Short mmCIF file of C-alpha atoms in Angstrom, two decimals:
data_model
loop_
_atom_site.label_atom_id
_atom_site.label_comp_id
_atom_site.label_asym_id
_atom_site.label_seq_id
_atom_site.Cartn_x
_atom_site.Cartn_y
_atom_site.Cartn_z
CA MET A 265 -63.80 -9.50 18.88
CA ARG A 266 -64.70 -5.94 20.18
CA TYR A 267 -62.36 -3.52 21.75
CA SER A 268 -63.66 -0.70 24.12
CA HIS A 269 -62.99 2.74 23.15
CA ARG A 270 -60.51 3.01 26.12
CA ALA A 271 -58.64 -0.07 24.82
CA LEU A 272 -58.50 1.22 21.15
CA TYR A 273 -57.22 4.58 22.56
CA PHE A 274 -54.54 2.79 24.69
CA ILE A 275 -53.42 0.87 21.52
CA LEU A 276 -53.33 3.99 19.47
CA ILE A 277 -51.15 5.78 21.99
CA VAL A 278 -48.78 2.72 22.17
CA ALA A 279 -48.61 2.66 18.38
CA LEU A 280 -47.80 6.32 18.19
CA LEU A 281 -45.09 6.05 20.76
CA LEU A 282 -43.62 3.24 18.84
CA ILE A 283 -43.55 5.02 15.62
CA GLU A 284 -41.96 8.00 17.48
CA LYS A 285 -39.28 5.79 18.87
CA ILE A 286 -38.66 4.08 15.42
CA ASP A 287 -38.31 7.57 13.88
CA LEU A 288 -35.66 8.59 16.50
CA VAL A 289 -33.65 5.46 15.91
CA ALA A 290 -34.01 5.27 12.10
CA GLN A 291 -33.72 8.78 10.95
CA VAL A 292 -30.59 7.77 9.18
CA ILE A 293 -31.01 4.57 7.09
CA SER A 294 -27.59 4.14 5.83
CA VAL A 295 -24.22 5.88 5.09
CA SER A 296 -21.57 5.35 2.56
CA PRO A 297 -18.52 4.68 3.00
CA ILE A 298 -19.72 2.29 5.67
CA PRO A 299 -18.55 2.97 9.06
CA GLN A 300 -14.85 2.01 10.00
CA ARG A 301 -14.05 0.94 6.29
CA ILE A 302 -10.31 1.04 5.80
CA ASP A 303 -9.82 1.46 1.93
CA VAL A 304 -12.06 4.31 0.93
CA PRO A 305 -11.27 6.19 -2.25
CA ARG A 306 -9.76 9.48 -1.29
CA ASP A 307 -11.94 11.39 -3.76
CA GLY A 308 -15.05 9.28 -3.15
CA ALA A 309 -18.44 10.78 -2.45
CA LEU A 310 -20.20 10.68 0.95
CA VAL A 311 -23.71 9.63 0.94
CA VAL A 312 -26.31 9.54 3.60
CA GLU A 313 -29.80 7.83 3.13
CA PHE A 314 -32.59 9.18 5.43
CA ALA A 315 -36.02 7.82 6.47
CA ALA A 316 -37.77 10.64 4.90
CA ALA A 317 -37.15 13.72 2.81
CA ILE A 318 -34.88 16.26 4.41
CA ASP A 319 -35.02 20.08 3.79
CA PRO A 320 -32.13 20.79 1.44
CA ALA A 321 -31.90 24.54 3.04
CA THR A 322 -30.70 23.06 6.32
CA VAL A 323 -27.77 21.21 4.68
CA ASN A 324 -24.48 23.21 4.44
CA SER A 325 -20.77 22.93 5.59
CA ASN A 326 -21.71 23.85 9.17
CA SER A 327 -24.40 21.02 9.42
CA PHE A 328 -22.49 18.47 7.45
CA LEU A 329 -18.83 18.45 8.31
CA ALA A 330 -16.16 16.02 6.96
CA PHE A 331 -12.92 16.32 8.84
CA GLY A 332 -9.68 14.61 7.87
CA ARG A 333 -7.39 14.15 10.77
CA TRP A 334 -4.39 15.42 8.79
CA SER A 335 -6.04 17.32 5.87
CA GLY A 336 -8.70 19.08 7.93
CA VAL A 337 -12.05 20.30 6.96
CA MET A 338 -13.21 19.02 3.59
CA ASP A 339 -14.77 21.50 1.22
CA GLY A 340 -17.29 20.15 -1.37
CA SER A 341 -20.70 20.37 -3.08
CA PHE A 342 -23.94 18.83 -2.02
CA SER A 343 -26.56 17.26 -4.35
CA PHE A 344 -29.92 15.71 -3.27
CA GLU A 345 -31.52 12.54 -4.73
CA ASN A 346 -34.23 10.10 -4.13
CA GLY A 347 -36.85 12.77 -3.50
CA ASN A 348 -34.42 14.64 -1.05
CA GLN A 349 -34.08 11.50 1.05
CA ARG A 350 -30.47 11.22 -0.04
CA ILE A 351 -27.61 13.66 0.37
CA ARG A 352 -24.66 13.18 -1.66
CA PHE A 353 -21.35 15.25 -0.77
CA GLN A 354 -18.57 15.35 -3.41
CA PRO A 355 -15.25 16.36 -1.72
CA ALA A 356 -13.56 19.22 -3.72
CA ARG A 357 -10.14 17.51 -3.21
CA GLU A 358 -8.58 14.33 -1.97
CA PHE A 359 -8.33 13.20 1.58
CA SER A 360 -4.86 12.54 2.81
CA ALA A 361 -3.58 8.94 2.17
CA GLY A 362 -4.42 6.51 4.95
CA GLU A 363 -5.95 9.32 7.15
CA TYR A 364 -8.91 8.87 9.64
CA VAL A 365 -11.84 10.86 8.59
CA THR A 366 -14.80 11.93 10.86
CA VAL A 367 -18.21 12.87 9.50
CA ASN A 368 -20.56 15.01 11.71
CA LEU A 369 -24.26 15.71 10.77
CA SER A 370 -25.65 18.15 13.31
CA SER A 371 -29.13 18.44 14.57
CA ASP A 372 -29.56 21.66 12.30
CA ILE A 373 -30.43 19.25 9.60
CA ALA A 374 -34.05 19.14 9.50
CA PHE A 375 -36.77 16.92 7.59
CA ALA A 376 -39.22 18.46 5.35
CA ASP A 377 -41.82 18.66 8.07
CA GLY A 378 -39.39 20.67 10.23
CA THR A 379 -38.28 17.76 12.46
CA PRO A 380 -34.73 17.82 13.47
CA LEU A 381 -32.17 15.20 13.17
CA THR A 382 -32.27 14.21 16.77
CA HIS A 383 -28.82 13.98 18.26
CA GLY A 384 -27.22 14.38 14.86
CA TYR A 385 -25.15 11.61 13.40
CA THR A 386 -21.55 10.65 13.37
CA TRP A 387 -19.32 8.06 11.64
CA ASN A 388 -15.69 7.41 10.77
CA PHE A 389 -13.72 5.71 7.83
CA TRP A 390 -10.28 5.69 6.67
CA ALA A 391 -8.94 7.14 3.47
CA LYS A 392 -7.08 4.63 1.20
CA ALA A 393 -3.50 4.12 1.60
CA ASP A 394 -1.20 3.67 -1.32
CA PRO A 395 0.69 0.23 -1.41
CA GLY A 396 3.98 0.46 0.50
CA SER A 397 6.43 -1.57 2.44
CA LEU A 398 6.62 -2.29 6.24
CA GLU A 399 10.28 -2.27 6.02
CA LEU A 400 10.63 1.35 7.33
CA GLN A 401 13.63 3.55 6.55
CA GLU A 402 14.82 6.46 8.64
CA ILE A 403 15.30 9.40 6.14
CA ALA A 404 15.79 12.25 8.60
CA ARG A 405 16.07 13.47 12.18
CA ILE A 406 14.25 16.76 12.91
CA PRO A 407 15.77 18.89 15.73
CA VAL A 408 13.19 20.06 18.09
CA ARG A 409 15.46 22.20 20.40
CA GLN A 410 17.01 25.65 19.96
CA PRO A 411 20.81 25.87 19.80
CA GLY A 412 22.09 25.03 23.20
CA GLU A 413 18.83 24.12 24.83
CA GLY A 414 18.72 21.26 27.06
CA HIS A 415 16.27 18.51 27.66
CA ILE A 416 12.82 19.59 26.77
CA GLN A 417 10.87 16.42 26.83
CA THR A 418 8.94 16.36 23.49
CA TYR A 419 5.78 14.40 23.88
CA GLY A 420 3.71 13.33 20.84
CA ALA A 421 2.78 15.29 17.76
CA PHE A 422 -0.34 16.46 15.70
CA ALA A 423 0.22 16.17 11.97
CA GLY A 424 -2.39 18.38 10.66
CA ASP A 425 -2.02 20.71 7.68
CA LEU A 426 -2.11 24.03 9.48
CA ASN A 427 -1.22 26.20 6.48
CA GLU A 428 -3.48 24.47 4.06
CA ASP A 429 -0.90 23.91 1.31
CA GLY A 430 -1.67 20.07 1.15
CA TYR A 431 1.21 18.99 3.21
CA SER A 432 1.20 17.66 6.84
CA ASP A 433 2.82 20.04 9.48
CA TYR A 434 3.85 19.00 12.85
CA SER A 435 2.56 20.66 16.10
CA VAL A 436 4.86 19.24 19.01
CA PRO A 437 4.13 19.77 22.57
CA ASN A 438 7.24 19.84 24.91
CA GLU A 439 6.66 19.01 28.53
CA LEU A 440 9.68 20.69 30.11
CA ALA A 441 9.92 23.62 27.71
CA ASN A 442 6.31 24.35 28.37
CA ASP A 443 5.42 25.12 24.77
CA VAL A 444 4.01 23.85 21.63
CA ARG A 445 6.51 24.08 18.58
CA VAL A 446 4.91 24.14 15.00
CA PHE A 447 6.96 22.86 12.08
CA LEU A 448 5.67 23.83 8.72
CA ASN A 449 6.31 21.43 5.90
CA ASP A 450 8.37 22.94 2.99
CA GLY A 451 6.61 20.79 0.34
CA GLN A 452 9.45 18.48 0.03
CA GLY A 453 8.90 16.77 3.41
CA GLY A 454 11.50 18.95 5.07
CA TYR A 455 11.02 20.65 8.52
CA SER A 456 13.96 22.82 8.91
CA SER A 457 12.44 25.53 11.36
CA PHE A 458 9.86 26.01 13.96
CA THR A 459 8.00 28.53 15.82
CA ALA A 460 7.35 28.07 19.54
CA PHE A 461 4.12 29.18 21.24
CA PRO A 462 4.84 29.31 25.03
CA LEU A 463 2.55 28.27 27.93
CA PRO A 464 2.65 29.17 31.54
CA GLY A 465 5.40 27.76 33.43
CA GLY A 466 4.49 24.25 35.07
CA SER A 467 1.80 23.63 32.35
CA VAL A 468 3.71 20.40 31.21
CA PRO A 469 1.72 20.05 27.77
CA SER A 470 1.21 16.60 26.58
CA THR A 471 -1.74 14.81 25.11
CA ASN A 472 -3.19 16.50 22.13
CA GLU A 473 -5.66 16.48 19.02
CA GLY A 474 -7.00 18.59 16.30
CA ALA A 475 -10.28 19.62 15.14
CA ASP A 476 -12.24 22.72 13.70
CA PHE A 477 -13.50 24.26 16.98
CA ASN A 478 -14.82 27.56 15.66
CA ARG A 479 -16.30 26.42 12.32
CA ASP A 480 -14.18 28.66 10.17
CA GLY A 481 -12.78 25.87 8.07
CA HIS A 482 -9.29 25.86 9.58
CA ILE A 483 -7.61 23.28 11.65
CA ASP A 484 -7.47 24.20 15.27
CA PHE A 485 -5.50 22.32 18.06
CA VAL A 486 -6.00 21.31 21.82
CA VAL A 487 -3.41 20.17 24.34
CA GLY A 488 -3.84 18.71 27.71
CA ASN A 489 -1.55 20.01 30.37
CA ILE A 490 -0.46 17.69 33.12
CA GLY A 491 0.87 20.31 35.64
CA ASN A 492 -1.90 22.95 35.90
CA SER A 493 -5.29 21.21 35.08
CA LEU A 494 -5.65 23.22 31.86
CA ALA A 495 -6.79 22.29 28.40
CA THR A 496 -5.30 24.84 25.97
CA VAL A 497 -7.08 25.63 22.67
CA TYR A 498 -5.20 27.07 19.70
CA LEU A 499 -7.54 28.36 17.08
CA GLY A 500 -5.85 28.20 13.71
CA ASP A 501 -5.55 31.08 11.14
CA GLY A 502 -5.08 28.73 8.19
CA ASN A 503 -1.53 30.06 7.49
CA GLY A 504 0.31 28.13 9.94
CA GLY A 505 -0.34 30.40 13.05
CA PHE A 506 -2.91 30.75 15.52
CA LEU A 507 -5.76 33.50 15.98
CA SER A 508 -5.77 32.93 19.77
CA ILE A 509 -4.57 30.66 22.51
CA THR A 510 -7.03 30.03 25.40
CA SER A 511 -6.73 27.73 28.34
CA TYR A 512 -9.78 26.16 30.30
CA THR A 513 -9.74 24.30 33.54
CA ALA A 514 -10.55 20.65 32.91
CA GLY A 515 -9.22 18.47 35.76
CA GLN A 516 -6.21 17.53 37.77
CA SER A 517 -3.39 15.87 35.80
CA ILE A 518 -4.83 15.74 32.26
CA ARG A 519 -3.14 12.63 30.66
CA GLY A 520 -5.76 11.90 27.87
CA ILE A 521 -7.85 14.19 25.45
CA THR A 522 -10.24 13.53 22.78
CA VAL A 523 -12.76 15.67 20.73
CA LEU A 524 -16.23 14.79 19.56
CA ASP A 525 -19.61 16.37 19.04
CA ALA A 526 -21.08 15.23 22.31
CA GLU A 527 -24.59 17.00 21.85
CA GLY A 528 -25.25 16.65 18.06
CA ASP A 529 -25.15 20.17 17.70
CA GLY A 530 -22.29 20.40 15.14
CA ASP A 531 -19.90 21.85 17.64
CA ILE A 532 -16.77 19.88 18.38
CA ASP A 533 -16.44 19.41 22.22
CA ILE A 534 -13.53 18.21 24.23
CA VAL A 535 -13.27 15.34 26.68
CA SER A 536 -10.26 15.07 29.12
CA ALA A 537 -9.03 12.12 31.11
CA ASN A 538 -7.84 13.54 34.53
CA TYR A 539 -5.64 10.96 36.05
CA SER A 540 -5.15 12.52 39.57
CA ALA A 541 -8.88 13.65 39.88
CA ASN A 542 -9.98 10.08 38.90
CA ASN A 543 -12.64 11.35 36.44
CA LEU A 544 -13.29 12.83 32.99
CA ALA A 545 -14.36 16.19 32.11
CA LEU A 546 -16.61 17.43 29.30
CA LEU A 547 -16.00 20.95 27.81
CA LEU A 548 -18.92 22.07 25.72
CA ASN A 549 -18.31 24.42 22.80
CA ASN A 550 -20.44 27.27 22.08
CA GLY A 551 -19.83 26.98 18.42
CA SER A 552 -17.20 29.89 18.01
CA GLY A 553 -14.30 27.94 19.72
CA VAL A 554 -15.18 29.17 23.31
CA PHE A 555 -15.73 26.43 25.81
CA GLY A 556 -17.89 26.46 28.97
CA SER A 557 -16.95 25.20 32.45
CA ALA A 558 -15.82 21.71 32.78
CA GLN A 559 -18.52 19.19 33.66
CA SER A 560 -16.75 16.29 35.61
CA PHE A 561 -18.16 12.90 35.52
CA GLU A 562 -17.06 9.49 36.59
CA SER A 563 -16.11 6.60 34.27
CA GLY A 564 -16.59 3.85 36.60
CA GLY A 565 -12.87 3.42 36.94
CA ASN A 566 -9.88 4.72 39.06
CA GLY A 567 -7.05 6.50 37.49
CA GLU A 568 -8.31 7.56 33.95
CA ARG A 569 -5.25 8.06 31.85
CA ALA A 570 -6.52 7.89 28.17
CA VAL A 571 -9.60 8.41 26.13
CA ALA A 572 -10.92 8.00 22.61
CA ALA A 573 -14.04 8.83 20.95
CA ALA A 574 -16.03 7.11 18.17
CA ASP A 575 -19.49 5.51 17.73
CA VAL A 576 -18.95 2.01 19.22
CA ASN A 577 -22.68 0.54 19.22
CA GLU A 578 -23.51 2.09 15.74
CA ASP A 579 -26.37 4.37 16.70
CA GLY A 580 -24.75 7.44 15.15
CA ILE A 581 -23.77 8.95 18.63
CA GLY A 582 -20.34 9.54 19.67
CA ASP A 583 -19.04 7.21 22.62
CA LEU A 584 -16.11 7.00 24.61
CA ILE A 585 -13.46 4.51 25.25
CA VAL A 586 -11.31 5.08 28.51
CA GLY A 587 -8.00 3.58 29.50
CA VAL A 588 -7.97 3.08 33.34
CA PHE A 589 -4.41 2.93 34.59
CA ASN A 590 -4.92 1.58 38.21
CA SER A 591 -7.03 -1.26 37.30
CA ASN A 592 -5.38 -2.32 33.93
CA GLU A 593 -8.86 -1.94 32.09
CA LEU A 594 -10.59 -0.37 29.10
CA LEU A 595 -13.99 1.03 29.83
CA MET A 596 -16.75 1.75 27.30
CA LEU A 597 -19.06 4.58 27.79
CA LEU A 598 -22.12 5.05 25.54
CA GLY A 599 -23.26 8.54 24.78
CA ASP A 600 -26.88 9.52 24.93
CA GLY A 601 -26.50 12.44 22.35
CA SER A 602 -27.08 15.07 24.91
CA GLY A 603 -23.52 15.09 26.54
CA GLY A 604 -24.24 12.26 28.90
CA TYR A 605 -22.26 9.02 29.21
CA ALA A 606 -23.09 5.71 30.86
CA LEU A 607 -20.75 2.75 31.36
CA SER A 608 -21.52 -0.16 29.14
CA ASP A 609 -18.71 -2.74 29.41
CA ARG A 610 -15.08 -2.99 30.58
CA ILE A 611 -12.29 -5.41 29.81
CA SER A 612 -8.82 -6.21 31.37
CA VAL A 613 -5.82 -5.63 29.13
CA GLY A 614 -3.29 -6.93 31.50
CA GLY A 615 -1.32 -3.81 32.00
CA SER A 616 -1.77 -0.18 32.63
CA PRO A 617 -3.20 1.74 29.49
CA TRP A 618 -1.20 4.92 28.71
CA MET A 619 -2.56 5.74 25.30
CA LEU A 620 -5.43 4.45 23.00
CA ALA A 621 -5.81 4.13 19.21
CA ILE A 622 -9.21 3.15 17.46
CA GLY A 623 -10.12 1.38 14.36
CA ASP A 624 -11.56 -1.89 12.85
CA ILE A 625 -8.54 -4.09 13.50
CA ASN A 626 -10.12 -7.53 12.44
CA GLY A 627 -12.18 -6.38 9.45
CA ASP A 628 -15.69 -7.21 10.82
CA GLY A 629 -17.00 -3.67 10.40
CA THR A 630 -16.90 -2.79 14.15
CA LEU A 631 -14.67 -0.46 16.10
CA ASP A 632 -11.82 -1.96 18.13
CA VAL A 633 -9.27 -0.50 20.49
CA ALA A 634 -5.37 -0.68 20.85
CA SER A 635 -3.77 0.21 23.96
CA ALA A 636 -0.29 0.86 24.84
CA ASN A 637 0.27 -0.65 28.44
CA SER A 638 3.14 0.77 30.28
CA SER A 639 3.25 -1.38 33.36
CA ASN A 640 3.93 -4.69 31.69
CA ASN A 641 5.63 -3.66 28.27
CA SER A 642 2.80 -4.76 26.21
CA ALA A 643 0.30 -3.51 23.49
CA SER A 644 -3.39 -4.84 23.44
CA ALA A 645 -6.09 -5.24 20.74
CA ALA A 646 -9.42 -5.22 22.27
CA PHE A 647 -12.39 -6.28 20.10
CA THR A 648 -15.99 -5.13 20.19
CA ASP A 649 -19.30 -6.44 19.03
CA GLY A 650 -20.66 -3.33 17.59
CA GLN A 651 -23.40 -3.48 20.25
CA GLY A 652 -21.57 -1.68 23.25
CA ASN A 653 -19.64 -4.64 24.49
CA PHE A 654 -16.13 -5.96 24.48
CA ILE A 655 -15.50 -9.51 23.16
CA ASN A 656 -11.87 -10.19 24.06
CA ALA A 657 -8.52 -8.68 24.33
CA VAL A 658 -5.20 -9.91 22.92
CA SER A 659 -1.72 -8.69 24.00
CA TYR A 660 1.53 -8.46 22.34
CA SER A 661 5.09 -7.41 23.41
CA SER A 662 5.72 -3.91 22.86
CA GLY A 663 9.34 -4.74 22.05
CA GLY A 664 10.78 -2.37 24.67
CA THR A 665 10.20 -0.78 27.98
CA PHE A 666 7.58 1.65 29.16
CA PRO A 667 5.36 1.80 26.12
CA LEU A 668 3.47 5.13 26.16
CA ALA A 669 2.23 5.82 22.73
CA ILE A 670 0.41 3.76 20.02
CA ASP A 671 -1.31 4.17 16.70
CA LEU A 672 -3.00 2.34 13.90
CA GLY A 673 -2.71 2.80 10.30
CA ASP A 674 -2.64 0.97 7.03
CA LEU A 675 1.00 1.14 6.56
CA ASP A 676 1.48 -1.29 3.73
CA GLY A 677 -1.76 -0.31 1.84
CA ASP A 678 -3.24 -3.73 1.93
CA GLY A 679 -6.66 -2.68 3.27
CA ASP A 680 -6.03 -3.46 7.06
CA LEU A 681 -4.66 -1.68 10.04
CA ASP A 682 -1.12 -2.30 11.13
CA LEU A 683 0.19 -1.38 14.64
CA LEU A 684 2.92 0.99 15.88
CA VAL A 685 4.18 1.20 19.45
CA SER A 686 6.57 3.67 20.96
CA ASN A 687 8.81 2.67 23.97
CA PHE A 688 10.05 5.40 25.98
CA GLY A 689 12.71 3.16 27.64
CA ASN A 690 14.09 3.45 30.98
CA PHE A 691 14.42 7.02 32.48
CA GLY A 692 17.93 8.53 32.09
CA SER A 693 18.84 5.94 29.31
CA ASN A 694 18.87 5.91 25.43
CA ASN A 695 17.12 2.68 24.83
CA GLY A 696 13.80 3.91 23.49
CA ARG A 697 12.52 2.07 20.42
CA TRP A 698 9.47 1.72 17.96
CA ARG A 699 7.89 -1.64 17.37
CA CYS A 700 5.90 -2.21 14.11
CA TYR A 701 3.39 -5.12 13.70
CA GLU A 702 1.85 -6.26 10.46
CA ASN A 703 -1.86 -7.13 10.37
CA ASP A 704 -2.53 -10.49 8.88
CA GLY A 705 -5.85 -9.31 7.62
CA ASP A 706 -7.83 -11.15 10.40
CA GLY A 707 -6.81 -9.03 13.34
CA ASN A 708 -3.78 -10.72 14.31
CA PHE A 709 -0.45 -8.68 14.50
CA ILE A 710 2.52 -10.49 13.10
CA ASN A 711 6.05 -9.92 11.94
CA PRO A 712 7.26 -7.48 14.49
CA ALA A 713 10.06 -5.06 13.50
CA ASP A 714 11.94 -2.85 15.86
CA TYR A 715 13.50 0.53 15.12
CA PRO A 716 15.66 2.65 17.35
CA ALA A 717 14.24 6.00 18.50
#
């Protein structure tokens, strides 16, 4: 069979395009630990296998960043194997027990021929927790008010190690006091005093998260303010204080906030869920912890109240899960690696999502989502297929009224994620409570236990 020169030329062009497409998709062949693994040794190496040799000169602590949610930026050493197709990162210390770890490879990493790592690459895993009991005991109550101070409405806390002494500190937003109060751990698990960092009146600080925004190796902190449409960024000094506190306009009534590298450039960006504005906003980081003007975009829902970030379709690009309050739904938005997001799927959870937590709940290696649903006093587990779709959602009683906070973690150290829900209770009452569920290993939550708040 003979082909014309034109036909052969066409076949060659198509083949080259296919090769280019394969290169873009398969630049990273595998990573270890595998994404979403629950029981990773706390001092274990991080290994990335590439499709071709990379340039070792482009690999450093800025282009290869491992961040523990509580322990912060992980220092370590790099080695190169398999003809420079494999990077091995050996942490210099242990991650905190049971913490969620995010690894970001930036597009600054280049192959030997100069081709960049297109869109970077991201994945998450959990550091192994020690065996423990789900029979929780209250050991202390930490005062968060000044002597004689009235109601300040503390909302949530971030437990990052701000002074880098190996112990978790607490950064606590207070909605009515309009400040963030930092409690430094004394090394014995005590938090006897705090420093208050004020915000403008009417801010109503609430949702919060930590990251290293300016690439200096220290934990930074962002809080979303309900009252004035601002996201406030605290750049940490590594000693328990802050180098600067700067606010950026994000969107009306910020109720949810998350952090991720939206463009693959190694800079950690911010996404806010703006309930009254009915949208999301992306604030891009210039690499030094300074953020540009908010880029608002629609999620496909109405009343965005919660947002979380992770790779849900296993392409190495950060995606978004959005809790939509007015329609009782979770939405899945896939990232394109350039700061754009497109709706992929949606699922009803039966109640109004107030807060989200993410992780592999049923142990199948794919990301799942837990939501606190305030309108029907429930908590839901929504399962995904790893391809950008939801499979199903299962709801459980929150054990109280007005659940507004939720988290996942391996509380008993058995290698699966247990569930903890916080119920605010009725306004003006003192009937708030926590509910803890044990994971049976297959993603079913059993043996509920309640604790007074």
